[in-house]
JSON list of C-alpha atoms in Angstrom, two decimals:
[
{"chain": "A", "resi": 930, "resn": "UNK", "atom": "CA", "xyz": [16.50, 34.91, -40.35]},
{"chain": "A", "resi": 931, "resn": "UNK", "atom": "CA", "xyz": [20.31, 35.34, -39.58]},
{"chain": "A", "resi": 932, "resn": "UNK", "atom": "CA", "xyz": [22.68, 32.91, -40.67]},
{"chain": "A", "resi": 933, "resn": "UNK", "atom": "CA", "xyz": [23.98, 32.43, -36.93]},
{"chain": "A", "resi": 934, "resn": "UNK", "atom": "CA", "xyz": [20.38, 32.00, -35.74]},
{"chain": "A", "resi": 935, "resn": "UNK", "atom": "CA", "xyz": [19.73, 29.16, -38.43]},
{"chain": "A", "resi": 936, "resn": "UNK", "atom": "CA", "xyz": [22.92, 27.67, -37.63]},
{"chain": "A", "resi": 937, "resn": "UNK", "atom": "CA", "xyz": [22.49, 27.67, -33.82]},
{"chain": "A", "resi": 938, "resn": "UNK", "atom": "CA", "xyz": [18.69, 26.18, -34.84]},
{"chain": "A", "resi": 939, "resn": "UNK", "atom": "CA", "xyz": [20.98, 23.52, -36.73]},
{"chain": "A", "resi": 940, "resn": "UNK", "atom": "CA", "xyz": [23.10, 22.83, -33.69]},
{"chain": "A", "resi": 941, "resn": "UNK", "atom": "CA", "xyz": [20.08, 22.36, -31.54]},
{"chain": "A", "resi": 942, "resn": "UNK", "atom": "CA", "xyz": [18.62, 20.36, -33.50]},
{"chain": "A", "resi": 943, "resn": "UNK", "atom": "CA", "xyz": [21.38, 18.18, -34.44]},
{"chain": "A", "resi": 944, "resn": "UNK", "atom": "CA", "xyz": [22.20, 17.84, -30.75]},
{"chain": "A", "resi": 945, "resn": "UNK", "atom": "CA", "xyz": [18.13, 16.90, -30.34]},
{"chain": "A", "resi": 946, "resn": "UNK", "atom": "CA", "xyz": [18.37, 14.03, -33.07]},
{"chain": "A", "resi": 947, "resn": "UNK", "atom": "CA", "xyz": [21.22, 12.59, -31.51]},
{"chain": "A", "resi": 948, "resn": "UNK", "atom": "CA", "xyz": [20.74, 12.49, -28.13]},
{"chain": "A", "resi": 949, "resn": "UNK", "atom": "CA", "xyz": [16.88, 11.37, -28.79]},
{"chain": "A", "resi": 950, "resn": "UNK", "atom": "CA", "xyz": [18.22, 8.41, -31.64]},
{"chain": "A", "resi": 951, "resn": "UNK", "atom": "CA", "xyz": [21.52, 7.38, -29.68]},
{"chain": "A", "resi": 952, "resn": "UNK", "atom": "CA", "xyz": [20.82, 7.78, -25.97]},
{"chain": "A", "resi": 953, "resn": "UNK", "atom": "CA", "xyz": [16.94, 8.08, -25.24]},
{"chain": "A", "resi": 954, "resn": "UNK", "atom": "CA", "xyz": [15.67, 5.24, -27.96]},
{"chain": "A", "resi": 955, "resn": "UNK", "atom": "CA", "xyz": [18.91, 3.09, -27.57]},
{"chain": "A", "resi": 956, "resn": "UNK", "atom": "CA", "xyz": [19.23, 2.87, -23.97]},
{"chain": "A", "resi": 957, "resn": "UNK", "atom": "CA", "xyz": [15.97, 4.75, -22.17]},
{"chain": "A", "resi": 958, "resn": "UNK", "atom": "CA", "xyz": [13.25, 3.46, -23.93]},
{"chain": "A", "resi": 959, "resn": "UNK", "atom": "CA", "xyz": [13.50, -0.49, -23.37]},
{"chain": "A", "resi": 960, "resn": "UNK", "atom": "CA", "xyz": [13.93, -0.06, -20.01]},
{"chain": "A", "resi": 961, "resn": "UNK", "atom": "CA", "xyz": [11.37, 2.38, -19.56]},
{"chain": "A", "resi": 962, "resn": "UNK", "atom": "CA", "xyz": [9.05, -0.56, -21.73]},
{"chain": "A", "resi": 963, "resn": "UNK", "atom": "CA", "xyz": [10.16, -2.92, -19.02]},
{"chain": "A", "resi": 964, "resn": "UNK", "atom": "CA", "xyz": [9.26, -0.73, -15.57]},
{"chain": "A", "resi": 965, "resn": "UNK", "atom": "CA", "xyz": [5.65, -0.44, -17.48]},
{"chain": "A", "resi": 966, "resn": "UNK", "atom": "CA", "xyz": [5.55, -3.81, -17.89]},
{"chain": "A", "resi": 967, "resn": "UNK", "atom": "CA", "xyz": [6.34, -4.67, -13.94]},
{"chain": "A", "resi": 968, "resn": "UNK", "atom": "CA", "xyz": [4.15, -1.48, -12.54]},
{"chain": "A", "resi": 969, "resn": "UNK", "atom": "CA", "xyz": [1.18, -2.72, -14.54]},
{"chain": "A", "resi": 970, "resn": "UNK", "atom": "CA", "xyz": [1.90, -6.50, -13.61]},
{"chain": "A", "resi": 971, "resn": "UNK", "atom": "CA", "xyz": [2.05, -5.38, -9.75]},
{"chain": "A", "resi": 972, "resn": "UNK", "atom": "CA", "xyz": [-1.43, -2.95, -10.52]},
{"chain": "A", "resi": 973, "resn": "UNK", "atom": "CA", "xyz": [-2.74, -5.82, -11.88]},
{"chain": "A", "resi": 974, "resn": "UNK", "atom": "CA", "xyz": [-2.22, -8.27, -8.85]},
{"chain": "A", "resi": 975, "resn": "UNK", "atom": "CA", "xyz": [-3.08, -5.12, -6.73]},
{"chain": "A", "resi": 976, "resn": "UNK", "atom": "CA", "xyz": [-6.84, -5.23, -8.46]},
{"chain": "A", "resi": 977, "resn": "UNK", "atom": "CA", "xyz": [-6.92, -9.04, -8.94]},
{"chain": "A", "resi": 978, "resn": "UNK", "atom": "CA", "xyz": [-7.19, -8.36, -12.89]},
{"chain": "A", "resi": 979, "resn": "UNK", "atom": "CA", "xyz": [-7.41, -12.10, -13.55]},
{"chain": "A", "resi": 980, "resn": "UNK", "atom": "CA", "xyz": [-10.12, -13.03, -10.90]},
{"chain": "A", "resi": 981, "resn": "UNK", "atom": "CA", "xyz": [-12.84, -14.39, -13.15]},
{"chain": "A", "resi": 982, "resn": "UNK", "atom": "CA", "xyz": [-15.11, -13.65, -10.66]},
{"chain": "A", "resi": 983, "resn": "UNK", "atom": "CA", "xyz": [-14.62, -10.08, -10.77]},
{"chain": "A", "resi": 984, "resn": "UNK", "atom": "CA", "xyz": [-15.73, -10.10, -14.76]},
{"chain": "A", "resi": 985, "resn": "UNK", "atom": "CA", "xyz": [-18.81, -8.45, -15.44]},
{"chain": "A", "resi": 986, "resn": "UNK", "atom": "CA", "xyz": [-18.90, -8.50, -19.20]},
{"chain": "A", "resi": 987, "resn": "UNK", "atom": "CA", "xyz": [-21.17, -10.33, -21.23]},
{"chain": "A", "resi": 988, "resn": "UNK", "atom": "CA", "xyz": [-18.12, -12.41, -22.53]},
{"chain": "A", "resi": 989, "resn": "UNK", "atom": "CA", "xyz": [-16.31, -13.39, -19.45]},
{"chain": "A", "resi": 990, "resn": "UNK", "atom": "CA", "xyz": [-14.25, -15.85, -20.90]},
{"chain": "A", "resi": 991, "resn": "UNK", "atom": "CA", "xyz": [-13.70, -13.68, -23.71]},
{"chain": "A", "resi": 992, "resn": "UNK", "atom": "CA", "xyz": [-12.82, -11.01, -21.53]},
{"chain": "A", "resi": 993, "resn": "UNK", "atom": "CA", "xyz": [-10.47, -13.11, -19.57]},
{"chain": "A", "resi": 994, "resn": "UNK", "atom": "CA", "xyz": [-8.44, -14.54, -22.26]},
{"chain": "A", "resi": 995, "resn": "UNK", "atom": "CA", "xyz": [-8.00, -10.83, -23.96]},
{"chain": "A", "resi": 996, "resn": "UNK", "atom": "CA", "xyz": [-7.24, -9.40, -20.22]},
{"chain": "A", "resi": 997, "resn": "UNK", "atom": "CA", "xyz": [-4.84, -12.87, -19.82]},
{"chain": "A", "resi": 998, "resn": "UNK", "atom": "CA", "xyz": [-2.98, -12.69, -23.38]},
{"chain": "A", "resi": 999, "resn": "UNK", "atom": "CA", "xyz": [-2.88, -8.96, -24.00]},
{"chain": "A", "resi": 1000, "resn": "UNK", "atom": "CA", "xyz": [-2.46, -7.46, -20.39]},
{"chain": "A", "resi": 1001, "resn": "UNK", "atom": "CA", "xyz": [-0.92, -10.75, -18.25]},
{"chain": "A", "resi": 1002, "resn": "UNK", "atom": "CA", "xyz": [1.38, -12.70, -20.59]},
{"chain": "A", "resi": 1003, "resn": "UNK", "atom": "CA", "xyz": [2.93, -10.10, -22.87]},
{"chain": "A", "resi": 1004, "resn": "UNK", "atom": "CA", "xyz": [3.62, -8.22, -19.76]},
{"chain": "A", "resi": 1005, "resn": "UNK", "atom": "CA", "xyz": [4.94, -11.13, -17.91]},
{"chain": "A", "resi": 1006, "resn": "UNK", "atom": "CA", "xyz": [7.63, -11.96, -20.57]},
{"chain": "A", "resi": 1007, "resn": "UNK", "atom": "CA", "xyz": [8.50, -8.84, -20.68]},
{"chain": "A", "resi": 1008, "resn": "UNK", "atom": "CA", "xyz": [9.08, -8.81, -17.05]},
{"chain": "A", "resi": 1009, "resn": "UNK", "atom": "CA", "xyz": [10.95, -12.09, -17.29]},
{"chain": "A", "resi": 1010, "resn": "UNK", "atom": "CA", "xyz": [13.19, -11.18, -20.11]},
{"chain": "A", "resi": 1011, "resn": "UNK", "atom": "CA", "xyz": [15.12, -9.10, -17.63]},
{"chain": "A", "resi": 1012, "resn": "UNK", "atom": "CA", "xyz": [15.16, -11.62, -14.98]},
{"chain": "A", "resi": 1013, "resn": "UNK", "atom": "CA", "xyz": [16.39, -14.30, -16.47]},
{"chain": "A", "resi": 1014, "resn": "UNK", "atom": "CA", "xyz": [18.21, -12.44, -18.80]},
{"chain": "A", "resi": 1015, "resn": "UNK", "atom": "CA", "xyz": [22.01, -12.58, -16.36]},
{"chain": "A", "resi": 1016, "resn": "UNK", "atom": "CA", "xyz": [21.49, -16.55, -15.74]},
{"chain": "A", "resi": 1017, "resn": "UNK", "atom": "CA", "xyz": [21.21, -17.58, -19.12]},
{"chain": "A", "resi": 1018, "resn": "UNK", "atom": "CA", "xyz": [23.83, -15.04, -20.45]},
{"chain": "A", "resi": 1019, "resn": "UNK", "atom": "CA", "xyz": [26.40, -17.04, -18.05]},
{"chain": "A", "resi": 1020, "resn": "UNK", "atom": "CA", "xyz": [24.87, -20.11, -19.04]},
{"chain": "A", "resi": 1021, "resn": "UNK", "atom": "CA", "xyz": [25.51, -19.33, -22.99]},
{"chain": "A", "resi": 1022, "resn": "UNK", "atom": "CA", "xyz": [29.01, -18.36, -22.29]},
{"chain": "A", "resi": 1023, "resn": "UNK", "atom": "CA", "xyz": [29.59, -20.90, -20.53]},
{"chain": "A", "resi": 1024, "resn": "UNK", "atom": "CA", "xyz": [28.60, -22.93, -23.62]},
{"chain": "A", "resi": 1025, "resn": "UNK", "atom": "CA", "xyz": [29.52, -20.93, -26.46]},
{"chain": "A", "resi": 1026, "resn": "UNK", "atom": "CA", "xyz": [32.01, -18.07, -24.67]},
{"chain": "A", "resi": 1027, "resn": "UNK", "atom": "CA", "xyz": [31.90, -14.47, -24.22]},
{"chain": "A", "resi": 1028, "resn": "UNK", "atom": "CA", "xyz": [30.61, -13.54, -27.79]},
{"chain": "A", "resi": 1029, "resn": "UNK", "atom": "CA", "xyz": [27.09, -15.78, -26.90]},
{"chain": "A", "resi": 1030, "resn": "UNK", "atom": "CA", "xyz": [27.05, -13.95, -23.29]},
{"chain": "A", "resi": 1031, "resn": "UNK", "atom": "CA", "xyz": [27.00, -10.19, -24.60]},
{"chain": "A", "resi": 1032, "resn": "UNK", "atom": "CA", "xyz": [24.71, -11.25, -27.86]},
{"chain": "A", "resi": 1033, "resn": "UNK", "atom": "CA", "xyz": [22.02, -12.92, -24.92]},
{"chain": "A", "resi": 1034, "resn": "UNK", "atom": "CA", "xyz": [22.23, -9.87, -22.98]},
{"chain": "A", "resi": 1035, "resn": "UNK", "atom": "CA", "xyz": [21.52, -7.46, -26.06]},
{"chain": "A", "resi": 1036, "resn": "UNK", "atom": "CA", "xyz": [19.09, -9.06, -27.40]},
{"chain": "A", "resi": 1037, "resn": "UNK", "atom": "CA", "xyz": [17.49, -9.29, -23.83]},
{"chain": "A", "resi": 1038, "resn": "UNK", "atom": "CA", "xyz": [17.91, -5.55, -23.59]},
{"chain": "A", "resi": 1039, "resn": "UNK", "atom": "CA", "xyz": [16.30, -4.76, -26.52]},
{"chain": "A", "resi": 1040, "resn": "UNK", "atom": "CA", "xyz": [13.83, -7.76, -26.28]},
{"chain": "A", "resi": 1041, "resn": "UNK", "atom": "CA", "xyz": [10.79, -5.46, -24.27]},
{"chain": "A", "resi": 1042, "resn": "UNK", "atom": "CA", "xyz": [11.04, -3.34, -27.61]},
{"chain": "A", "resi": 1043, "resn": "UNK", "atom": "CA", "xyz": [10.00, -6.22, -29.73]},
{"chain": "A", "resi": 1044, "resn": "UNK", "atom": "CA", "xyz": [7.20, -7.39, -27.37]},
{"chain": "A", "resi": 1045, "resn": "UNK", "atom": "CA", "xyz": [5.90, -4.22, -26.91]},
{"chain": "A", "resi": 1046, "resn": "UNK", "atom": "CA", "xyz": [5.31, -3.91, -30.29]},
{"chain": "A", "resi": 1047, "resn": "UNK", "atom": "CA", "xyz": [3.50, -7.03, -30.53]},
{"chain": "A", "resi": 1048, "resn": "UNK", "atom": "CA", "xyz": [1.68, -5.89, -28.10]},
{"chain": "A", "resi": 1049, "resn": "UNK", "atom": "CA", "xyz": [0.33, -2.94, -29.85]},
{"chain": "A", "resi": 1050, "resn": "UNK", "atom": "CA", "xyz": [-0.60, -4.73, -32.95]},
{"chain": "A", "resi": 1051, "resn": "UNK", "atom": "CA", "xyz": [-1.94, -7.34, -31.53]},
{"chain": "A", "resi": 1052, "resn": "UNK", "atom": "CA", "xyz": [-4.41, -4.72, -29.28]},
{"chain": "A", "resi": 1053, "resn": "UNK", "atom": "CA", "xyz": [-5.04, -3.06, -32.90]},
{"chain": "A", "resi": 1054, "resn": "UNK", "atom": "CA", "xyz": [-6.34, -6.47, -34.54]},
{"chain": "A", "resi": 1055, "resn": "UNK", "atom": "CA", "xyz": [-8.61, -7.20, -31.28]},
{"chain": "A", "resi": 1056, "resn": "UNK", "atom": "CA", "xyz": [-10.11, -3.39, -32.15]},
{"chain": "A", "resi": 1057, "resn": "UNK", "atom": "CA", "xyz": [-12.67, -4.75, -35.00]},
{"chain": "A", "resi": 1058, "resn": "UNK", "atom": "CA", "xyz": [-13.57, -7.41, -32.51]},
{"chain": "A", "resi": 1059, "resn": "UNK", "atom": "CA", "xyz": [-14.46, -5.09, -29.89]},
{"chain": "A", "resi": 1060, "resn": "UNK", "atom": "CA", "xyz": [-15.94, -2.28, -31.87]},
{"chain": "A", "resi": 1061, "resn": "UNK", "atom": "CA", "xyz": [-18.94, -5.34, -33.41]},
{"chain": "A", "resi": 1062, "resn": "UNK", "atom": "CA", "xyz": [-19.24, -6.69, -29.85]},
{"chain": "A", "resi": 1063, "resn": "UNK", "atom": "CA", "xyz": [-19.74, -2.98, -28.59]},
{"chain": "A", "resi": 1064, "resn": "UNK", "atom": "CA", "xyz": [-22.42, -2.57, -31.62]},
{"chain": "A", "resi": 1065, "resn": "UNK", "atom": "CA", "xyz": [-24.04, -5.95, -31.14]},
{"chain": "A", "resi": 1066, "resn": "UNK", "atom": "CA", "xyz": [-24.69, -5.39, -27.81]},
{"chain": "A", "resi": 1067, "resn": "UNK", "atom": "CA", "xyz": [-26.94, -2.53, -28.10]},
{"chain": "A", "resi": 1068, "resn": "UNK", "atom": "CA", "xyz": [-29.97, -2.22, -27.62]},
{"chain": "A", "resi": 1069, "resn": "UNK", "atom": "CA", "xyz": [-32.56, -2.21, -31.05]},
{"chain": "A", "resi": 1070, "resn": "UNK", "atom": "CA", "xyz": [-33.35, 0.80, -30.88]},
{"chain": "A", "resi": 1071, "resn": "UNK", "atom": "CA", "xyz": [-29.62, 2.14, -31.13]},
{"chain": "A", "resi": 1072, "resn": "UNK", "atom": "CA", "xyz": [-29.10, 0.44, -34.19]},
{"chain": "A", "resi": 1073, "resn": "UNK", "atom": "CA", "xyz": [-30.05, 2.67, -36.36]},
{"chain": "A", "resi": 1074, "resn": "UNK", "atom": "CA", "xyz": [-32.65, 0.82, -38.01]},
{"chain": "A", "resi": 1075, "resn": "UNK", "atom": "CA", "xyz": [-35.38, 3.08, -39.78]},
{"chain": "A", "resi": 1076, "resn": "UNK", "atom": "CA", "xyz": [-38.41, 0.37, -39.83]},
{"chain": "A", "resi": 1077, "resn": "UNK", "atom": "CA", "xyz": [-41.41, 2.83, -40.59]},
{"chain": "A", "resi": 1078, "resn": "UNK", "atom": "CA", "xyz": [-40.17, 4.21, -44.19]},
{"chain": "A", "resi": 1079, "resn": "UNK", "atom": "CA", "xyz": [-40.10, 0.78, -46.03]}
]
């Protein structure tokens, strides 16, 4: 390999880091975290995702308050974040002046970030839970019980 070919590799992938640290992750991705948020909110009203009467699990409670906490309210703040992010920005610089206002809308900004990553851990402890209710609910046979060798 050439010198200039390693050092127009460099460039490119200098100019990759940057752009995908400094512009995508800074400023695309909480956005991006946000319009998830509000499309799966809206698909969610769309199906009626809440309606308890639309649960067919064995657990519908269960089932609700995972498809409520997980799915609704995460999402929901999320969406709200941005909402109400402008009216109390004004509200904190009114109290505590312009300083307040652009720390409120920051950490608004970056707030769908933080939520989305509780998210995501919070799906990953309800995976134990789900994987013993998926094995639980099968049938004897399935369980891979061996009764005629003992």
């Amino acid at each position: 390999m050439s010198d200039k070919t390693l050092s127009k590799q460099a460039v490119s992938a200098l100019i990759h880091f940057l752009y995908n640290f400094f512009v995508y992750f800074i400023f695309i991705v909480p956005f991006d975290l946000w319009r998830k948020a509000t499309t799966r909110l809206a698909n969610q009203r769309e199906n009626g995702g809440l309606d308890l009467s639309k649960n067919t699990s064995k657990w519908p409670f269960l089932s609700f308050l995972n498809t409520f906490i997980l799915d609704f309210l995460i999402d929901g703040f999320i969406f709200m974040v941005y909402v109400l992010a402008l009216p109390v920005a004004i509200i904190v610089m009114i109290s505590g002046g312009f300083g307040g206002f652009i720390s409120t809308l920051l950490a608004a900004y970056f707030a769908p970030v933080g939520m989305s990553l509780l998210r995501d851990f919070l799906q990953l402890l309800v995976l134990p839970f789900n994987k013993f209710l998926s094995w639980a609910s099968k049938p004897a046979q399935h369980l891979d019980l061996d009764i005629k060798n003992k």
